[in-house]
mmCIF file of C-alpha atoms in Angstrom:
data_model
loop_
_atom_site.group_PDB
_atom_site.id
_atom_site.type_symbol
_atom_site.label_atom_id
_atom_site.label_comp_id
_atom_site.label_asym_id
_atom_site.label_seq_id
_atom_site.Cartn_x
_atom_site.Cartn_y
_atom_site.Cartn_z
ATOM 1 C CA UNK A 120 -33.081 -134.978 -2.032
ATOM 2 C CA UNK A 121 -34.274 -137.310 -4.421
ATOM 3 C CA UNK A 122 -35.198 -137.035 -8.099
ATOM 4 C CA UNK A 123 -36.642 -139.174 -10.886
ATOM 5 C CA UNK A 124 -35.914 -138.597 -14.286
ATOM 6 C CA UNK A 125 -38.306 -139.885 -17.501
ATOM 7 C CA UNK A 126 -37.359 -139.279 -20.580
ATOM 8 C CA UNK A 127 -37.911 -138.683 -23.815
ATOM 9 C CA UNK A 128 -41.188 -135.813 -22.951
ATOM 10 C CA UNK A 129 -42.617 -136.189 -26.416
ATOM 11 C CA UNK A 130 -42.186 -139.535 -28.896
ATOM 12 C CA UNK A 131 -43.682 -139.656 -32.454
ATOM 13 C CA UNK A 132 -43.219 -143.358 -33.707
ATOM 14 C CA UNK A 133 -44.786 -145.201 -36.445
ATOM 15 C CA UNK A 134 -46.612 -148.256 -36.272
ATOM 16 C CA UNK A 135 -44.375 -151.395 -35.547
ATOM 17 C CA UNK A 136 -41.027 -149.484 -34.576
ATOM 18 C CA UNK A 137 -39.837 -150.524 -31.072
ATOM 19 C CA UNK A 138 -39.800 -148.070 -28.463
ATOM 20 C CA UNK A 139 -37.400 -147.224 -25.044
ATOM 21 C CA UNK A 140 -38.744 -145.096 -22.431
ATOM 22 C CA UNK A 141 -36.103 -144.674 -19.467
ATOM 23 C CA UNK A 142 -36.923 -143.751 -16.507
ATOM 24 C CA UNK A 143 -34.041 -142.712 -13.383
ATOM 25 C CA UNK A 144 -34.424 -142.017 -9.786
ATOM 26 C CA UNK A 145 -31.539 -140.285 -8.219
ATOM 27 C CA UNK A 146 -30.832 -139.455 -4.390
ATOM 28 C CA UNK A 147 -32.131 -143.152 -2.760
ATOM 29 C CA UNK A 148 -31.605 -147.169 -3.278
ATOM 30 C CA UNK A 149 -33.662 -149.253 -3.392
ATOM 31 C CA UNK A 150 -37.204 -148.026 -4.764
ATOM 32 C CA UNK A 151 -40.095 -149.634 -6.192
ATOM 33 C CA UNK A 152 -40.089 -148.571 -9.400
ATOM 34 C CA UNK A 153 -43.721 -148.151 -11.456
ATOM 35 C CA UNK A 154 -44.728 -147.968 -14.758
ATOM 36 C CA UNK A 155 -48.452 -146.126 -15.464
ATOM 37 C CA UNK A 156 -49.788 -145.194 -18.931
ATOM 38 C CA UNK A 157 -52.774 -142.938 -18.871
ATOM 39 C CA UNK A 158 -55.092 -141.880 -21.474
ATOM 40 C CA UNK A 159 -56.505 -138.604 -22.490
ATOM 41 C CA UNK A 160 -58.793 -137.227 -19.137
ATOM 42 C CA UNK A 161 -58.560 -140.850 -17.148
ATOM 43 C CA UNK A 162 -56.903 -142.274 -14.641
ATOM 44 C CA UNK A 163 -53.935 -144.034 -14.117
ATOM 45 C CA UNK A 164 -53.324 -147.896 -15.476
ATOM 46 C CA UNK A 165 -50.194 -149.514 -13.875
ATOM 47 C CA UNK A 166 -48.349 -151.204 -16.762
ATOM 48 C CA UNK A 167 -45.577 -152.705 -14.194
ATOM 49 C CA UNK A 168 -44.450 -152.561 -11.092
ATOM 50 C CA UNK A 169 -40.414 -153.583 -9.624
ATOM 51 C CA UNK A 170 -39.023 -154.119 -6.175
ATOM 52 C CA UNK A 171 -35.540 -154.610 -6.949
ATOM 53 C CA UNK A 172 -33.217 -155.518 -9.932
ATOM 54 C CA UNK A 173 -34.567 -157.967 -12.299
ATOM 55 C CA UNK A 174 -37.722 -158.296 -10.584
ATOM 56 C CA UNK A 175 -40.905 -157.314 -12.714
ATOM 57 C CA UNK A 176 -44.173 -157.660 -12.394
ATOM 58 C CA UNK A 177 -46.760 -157.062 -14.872
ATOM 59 C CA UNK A 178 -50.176 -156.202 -13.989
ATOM 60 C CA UNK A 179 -52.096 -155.916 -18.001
ATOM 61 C CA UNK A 180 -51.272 -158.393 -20.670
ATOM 62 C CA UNK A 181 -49.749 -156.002 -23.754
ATOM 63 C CA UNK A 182 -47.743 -155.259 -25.674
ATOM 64 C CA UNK A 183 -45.160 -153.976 -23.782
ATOM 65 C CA UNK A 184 -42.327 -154.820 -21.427
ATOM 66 C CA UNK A 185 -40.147 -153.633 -19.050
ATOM 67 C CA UNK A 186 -36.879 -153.965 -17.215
ATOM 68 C CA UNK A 187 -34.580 -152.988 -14.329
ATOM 69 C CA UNK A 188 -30.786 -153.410 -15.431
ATOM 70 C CA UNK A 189 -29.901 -151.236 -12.437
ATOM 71 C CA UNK A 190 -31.418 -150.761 -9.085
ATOM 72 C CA UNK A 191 -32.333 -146.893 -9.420
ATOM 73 C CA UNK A 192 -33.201 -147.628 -13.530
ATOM 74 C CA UNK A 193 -36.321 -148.760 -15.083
ATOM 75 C CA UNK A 194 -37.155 -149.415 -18.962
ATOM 76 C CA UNK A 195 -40.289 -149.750 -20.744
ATOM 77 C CA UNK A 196 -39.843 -151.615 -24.255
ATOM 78 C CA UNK A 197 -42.120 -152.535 -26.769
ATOM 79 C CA UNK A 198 -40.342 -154.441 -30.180
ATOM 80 C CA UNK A 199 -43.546 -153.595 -32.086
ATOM 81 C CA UNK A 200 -45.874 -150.207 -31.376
ATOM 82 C CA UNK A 201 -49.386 -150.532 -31.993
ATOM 83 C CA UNK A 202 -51.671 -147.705 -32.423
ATOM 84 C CA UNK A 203 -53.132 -148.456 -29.034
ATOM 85 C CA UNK A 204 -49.799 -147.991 -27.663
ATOM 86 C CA UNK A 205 -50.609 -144.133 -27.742
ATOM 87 C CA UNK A 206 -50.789 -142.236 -24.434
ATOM 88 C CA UNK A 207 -49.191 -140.598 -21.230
ATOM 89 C CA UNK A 208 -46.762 -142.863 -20.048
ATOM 90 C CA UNK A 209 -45.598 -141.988 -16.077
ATOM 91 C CA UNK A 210 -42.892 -143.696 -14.353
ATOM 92 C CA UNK A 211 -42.779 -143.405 -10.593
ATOM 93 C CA UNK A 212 -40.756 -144.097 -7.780
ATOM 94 C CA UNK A 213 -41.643 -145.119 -3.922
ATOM 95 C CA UNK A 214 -40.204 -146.218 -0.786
ATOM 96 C CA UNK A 215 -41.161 -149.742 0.679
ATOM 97 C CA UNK A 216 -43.117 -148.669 3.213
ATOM 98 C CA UNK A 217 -47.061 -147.554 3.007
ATOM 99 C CA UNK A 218 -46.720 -144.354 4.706
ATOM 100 C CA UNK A 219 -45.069 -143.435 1.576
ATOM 101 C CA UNK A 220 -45.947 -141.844 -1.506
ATOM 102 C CA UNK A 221 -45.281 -142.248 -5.093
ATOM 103 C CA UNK A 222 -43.342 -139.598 -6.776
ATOM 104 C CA UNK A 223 -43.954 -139.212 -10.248
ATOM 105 C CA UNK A 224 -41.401 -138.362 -13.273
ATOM 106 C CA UNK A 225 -43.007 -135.608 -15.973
ATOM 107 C CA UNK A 226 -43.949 -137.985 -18.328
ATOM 108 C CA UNK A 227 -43.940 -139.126 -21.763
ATOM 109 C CA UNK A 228 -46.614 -138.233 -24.187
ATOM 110 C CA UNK A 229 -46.100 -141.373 -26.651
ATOM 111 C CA UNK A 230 -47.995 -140.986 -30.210
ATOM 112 C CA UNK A 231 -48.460 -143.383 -32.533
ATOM 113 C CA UNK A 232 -48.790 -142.517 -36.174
ATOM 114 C CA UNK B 171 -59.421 -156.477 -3.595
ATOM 115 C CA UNK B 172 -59.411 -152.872 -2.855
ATOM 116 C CA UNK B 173 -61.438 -149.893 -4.866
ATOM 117 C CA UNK B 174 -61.326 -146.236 -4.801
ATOM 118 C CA UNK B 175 -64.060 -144.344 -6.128
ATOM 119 C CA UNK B 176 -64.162 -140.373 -7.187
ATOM 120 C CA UNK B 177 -67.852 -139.632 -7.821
ATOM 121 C CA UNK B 178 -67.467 -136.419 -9.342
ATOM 122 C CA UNK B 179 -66.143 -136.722 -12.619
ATOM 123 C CA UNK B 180 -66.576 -132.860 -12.923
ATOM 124 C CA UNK B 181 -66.444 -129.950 -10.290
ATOM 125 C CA UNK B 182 -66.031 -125.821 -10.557
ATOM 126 C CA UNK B 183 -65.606 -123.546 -7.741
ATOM 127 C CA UNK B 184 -65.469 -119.536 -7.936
ATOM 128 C CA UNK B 185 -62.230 -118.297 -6.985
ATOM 129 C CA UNK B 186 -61.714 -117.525 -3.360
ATOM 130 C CA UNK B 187 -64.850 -119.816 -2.780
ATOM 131 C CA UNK B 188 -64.260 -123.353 -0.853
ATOM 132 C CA UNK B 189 -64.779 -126.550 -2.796
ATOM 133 C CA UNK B 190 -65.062 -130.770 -1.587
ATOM 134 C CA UNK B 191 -63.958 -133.191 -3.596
ATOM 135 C CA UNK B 192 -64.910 -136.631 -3.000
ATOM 136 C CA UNK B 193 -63.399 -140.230 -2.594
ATOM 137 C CA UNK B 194 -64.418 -143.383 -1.349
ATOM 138 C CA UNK B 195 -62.465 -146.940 -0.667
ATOM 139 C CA UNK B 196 -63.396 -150.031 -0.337
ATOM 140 C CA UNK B 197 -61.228 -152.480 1.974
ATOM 141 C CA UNK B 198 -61.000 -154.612 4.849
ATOM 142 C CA UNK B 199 -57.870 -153.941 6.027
ATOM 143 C CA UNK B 200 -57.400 -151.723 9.407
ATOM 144 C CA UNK B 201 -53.676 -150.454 8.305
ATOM 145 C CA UNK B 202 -53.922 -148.687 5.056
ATOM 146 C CA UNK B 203 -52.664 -145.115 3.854
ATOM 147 C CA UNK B 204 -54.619 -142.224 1.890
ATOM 148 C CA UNK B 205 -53.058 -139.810 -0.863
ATOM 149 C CA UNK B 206 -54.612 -137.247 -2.980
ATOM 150 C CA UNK B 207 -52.181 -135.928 -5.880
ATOM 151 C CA UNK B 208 -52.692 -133.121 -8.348
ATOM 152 C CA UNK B 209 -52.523 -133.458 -12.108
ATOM 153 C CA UNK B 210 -52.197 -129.365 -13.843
ATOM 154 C CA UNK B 211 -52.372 -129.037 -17.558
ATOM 155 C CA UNK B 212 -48.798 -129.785 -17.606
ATOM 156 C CA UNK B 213 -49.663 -133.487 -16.636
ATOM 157 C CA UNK B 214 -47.090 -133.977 -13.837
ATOM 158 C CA UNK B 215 -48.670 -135.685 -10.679
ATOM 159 C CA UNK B 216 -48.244 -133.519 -8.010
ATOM 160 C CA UNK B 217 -48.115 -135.259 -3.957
ATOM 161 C CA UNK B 218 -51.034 -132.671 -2.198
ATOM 162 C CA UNK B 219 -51.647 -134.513 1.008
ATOM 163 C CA UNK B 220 -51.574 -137.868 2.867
ATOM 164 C CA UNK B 221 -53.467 -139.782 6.054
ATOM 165 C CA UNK B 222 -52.570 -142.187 7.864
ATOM 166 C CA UNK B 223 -55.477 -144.584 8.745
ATOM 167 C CA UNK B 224 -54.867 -144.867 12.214
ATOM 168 C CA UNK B 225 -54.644 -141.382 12.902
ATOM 169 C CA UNK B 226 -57.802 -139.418 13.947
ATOM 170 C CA UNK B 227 -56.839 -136.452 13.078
ATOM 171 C CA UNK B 228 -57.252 -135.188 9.354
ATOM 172 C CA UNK B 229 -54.357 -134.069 7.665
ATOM 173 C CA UNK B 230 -53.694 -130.541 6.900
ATOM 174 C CA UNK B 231 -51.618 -128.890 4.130
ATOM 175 C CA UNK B 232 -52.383 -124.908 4.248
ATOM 176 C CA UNK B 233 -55.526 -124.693 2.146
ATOM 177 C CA UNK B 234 -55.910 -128.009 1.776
ATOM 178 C CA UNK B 235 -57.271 -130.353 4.134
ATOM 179 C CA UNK B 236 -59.338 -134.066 4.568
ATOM 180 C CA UNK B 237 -61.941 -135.098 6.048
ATOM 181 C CA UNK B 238 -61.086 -139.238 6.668
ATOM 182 C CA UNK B 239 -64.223 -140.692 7.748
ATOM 183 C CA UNK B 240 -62.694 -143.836 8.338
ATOM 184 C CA UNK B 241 -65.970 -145.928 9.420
ATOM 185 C CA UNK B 242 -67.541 -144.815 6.154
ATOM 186 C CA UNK B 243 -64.418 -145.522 4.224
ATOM 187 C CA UNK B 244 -64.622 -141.756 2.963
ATOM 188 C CA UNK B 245 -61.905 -139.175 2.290
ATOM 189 C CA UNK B 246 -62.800 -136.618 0.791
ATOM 190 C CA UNK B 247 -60.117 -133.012 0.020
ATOM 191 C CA UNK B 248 -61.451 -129.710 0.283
ATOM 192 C CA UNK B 249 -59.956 -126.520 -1.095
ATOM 193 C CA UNK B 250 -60.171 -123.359 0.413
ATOM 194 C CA UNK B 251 -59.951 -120.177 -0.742
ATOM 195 C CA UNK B 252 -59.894 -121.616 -4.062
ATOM 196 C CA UNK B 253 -56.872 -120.116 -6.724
ATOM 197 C CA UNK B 254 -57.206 -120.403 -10.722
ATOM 198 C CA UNK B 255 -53.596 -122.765 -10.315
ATOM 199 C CA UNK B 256 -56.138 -124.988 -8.330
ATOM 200 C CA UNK B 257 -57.169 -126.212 -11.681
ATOM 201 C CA UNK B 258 -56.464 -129.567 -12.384
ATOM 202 C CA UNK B 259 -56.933 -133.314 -12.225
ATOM 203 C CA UNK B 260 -57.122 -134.964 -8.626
ATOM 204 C CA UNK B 261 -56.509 -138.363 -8.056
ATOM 205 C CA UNK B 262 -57.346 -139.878 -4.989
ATOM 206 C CA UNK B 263 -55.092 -143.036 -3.831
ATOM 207 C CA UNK B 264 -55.331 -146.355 -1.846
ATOM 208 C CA UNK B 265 -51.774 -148.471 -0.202
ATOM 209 C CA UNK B 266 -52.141 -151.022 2.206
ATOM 210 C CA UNK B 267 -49.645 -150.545 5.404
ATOM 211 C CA UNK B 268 -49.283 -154.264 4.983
ATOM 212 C CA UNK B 269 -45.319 -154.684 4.357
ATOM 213 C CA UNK B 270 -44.929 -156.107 0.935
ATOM 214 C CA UNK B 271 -47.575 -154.544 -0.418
ATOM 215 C CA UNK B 272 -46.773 -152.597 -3.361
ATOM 216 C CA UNK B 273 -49.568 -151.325 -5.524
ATOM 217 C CA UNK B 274 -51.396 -147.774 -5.147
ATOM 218 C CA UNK B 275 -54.945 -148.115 -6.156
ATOM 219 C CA UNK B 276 -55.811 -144.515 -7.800
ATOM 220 C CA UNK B 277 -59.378 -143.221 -8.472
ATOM 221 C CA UNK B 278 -60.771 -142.079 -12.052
ATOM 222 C CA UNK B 279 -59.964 -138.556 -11.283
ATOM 223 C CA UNK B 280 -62.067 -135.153 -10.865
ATOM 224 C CA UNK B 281 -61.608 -132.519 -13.133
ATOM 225 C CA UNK B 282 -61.905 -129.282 -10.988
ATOM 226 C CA UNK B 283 -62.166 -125.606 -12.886
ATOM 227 C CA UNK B 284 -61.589 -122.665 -11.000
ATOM 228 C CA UNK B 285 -63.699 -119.749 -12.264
ATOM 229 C CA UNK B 286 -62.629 -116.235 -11.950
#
């Protein structure tokens, strides 16, 4: 069966420190690979979306990036946090076809001090 | 482009009752999928059901079921027999079945309370 994996659950960071969220999917190849933040009580914001290694696409101009070194791995990076950074930060995983869902990792509740 | 709209920002049921939650898309596209997911306290999104757009029939899931009025572009979840782990957020969810297509398009969300 297959798994995703987000870690870390909980960040603290100050202001301007970079940040690494990493996000694994175990037990297929090949996934689309999301990245959602969501704030307190409201819905879901895709951040960025991939379709295979190397291939990213962003949907909101920020302050964040992301990556896919590896085809069942995907990294969210910022070099410089920003209060507005704060939030619920989701990682999810899909096959490519529409029938399918989105299965979601547990999270990462990112605060900004 | 496509929307999905979720009304009810708010809803409470009585345990054991029956509750509806509502959703609405916008799109022009005859091939699409439908998802409602559950969001507890513990903030993990949690798959409840799925419909195919060219099926008729409305999905089932024990107490959970759909009614897809597809001409209306509605799709709305109702609970029954209602259970205090029933509380959460629920997201309803747009994909196209066009291949290459991607992005889910989520609703705002309904907070349901169950009260005992």
């Amino acid at each position: 069966s297959q798994t995703i994996h987000q870690w870390p659950a909980t960040l603290v960071q100050p202001v301007g420190s970079p940040l690494s969220l990493e996000c694994t999917v175990e037990g297929t190849s090949n996934p689309n690979l999301y990245w959602y933040r969501q704030a307190a009580g409201r819905g879901l914001q895709l951040l960025f979306y991939s379709v295979g290694i190397g291939q990213i696409s962003s949907e909101v101009p920020q302050n964040l990036s992301a990556s896919r070194p590896q085809d069942r791995q995907f990294i969210l990076s910022s070099k410089k946090l920003l209060l507005s950074d704060s939030g619920f930060y989701l990682c999810a995983w899909s096959r490519d076809r529409g029938s399918q869902p989105q299965h979601f990792g547990d999270g990462t509740r990112l605060s900004i001090l | 482009a496509q929307t999905v709209t979720q009304s009810q920002p708010e809803m409470s049921v009585q345990e054991a009752e029956t509750v509806t939650l509502s959703c609405t898309y916008d799109t022009s596209e005859s091939d699409y999928y439908l998802f409602w997911y559950k969001q507890p306290p513990s903030r993990q999104m949690i798959l409840v059901i799925r419909q195919e757009a060219y099926k008729q029939q409305n999905a089932t899931e024990n107490r959970f079921s759909v009614n897809f009025q597809k001409a209306a572009k509605s799709f709305s979840l109702k609970i029954s027999d209602s259970q205090l782990g029933d509380a959460a957020m629920y997201f309803c969810a747009y994909r196209r079945g066009t291949s290459g297509t991607y992005k889910y398009i989520f609703g705002t969300g309904t907070r349901l309370k169950v009260l005992a």
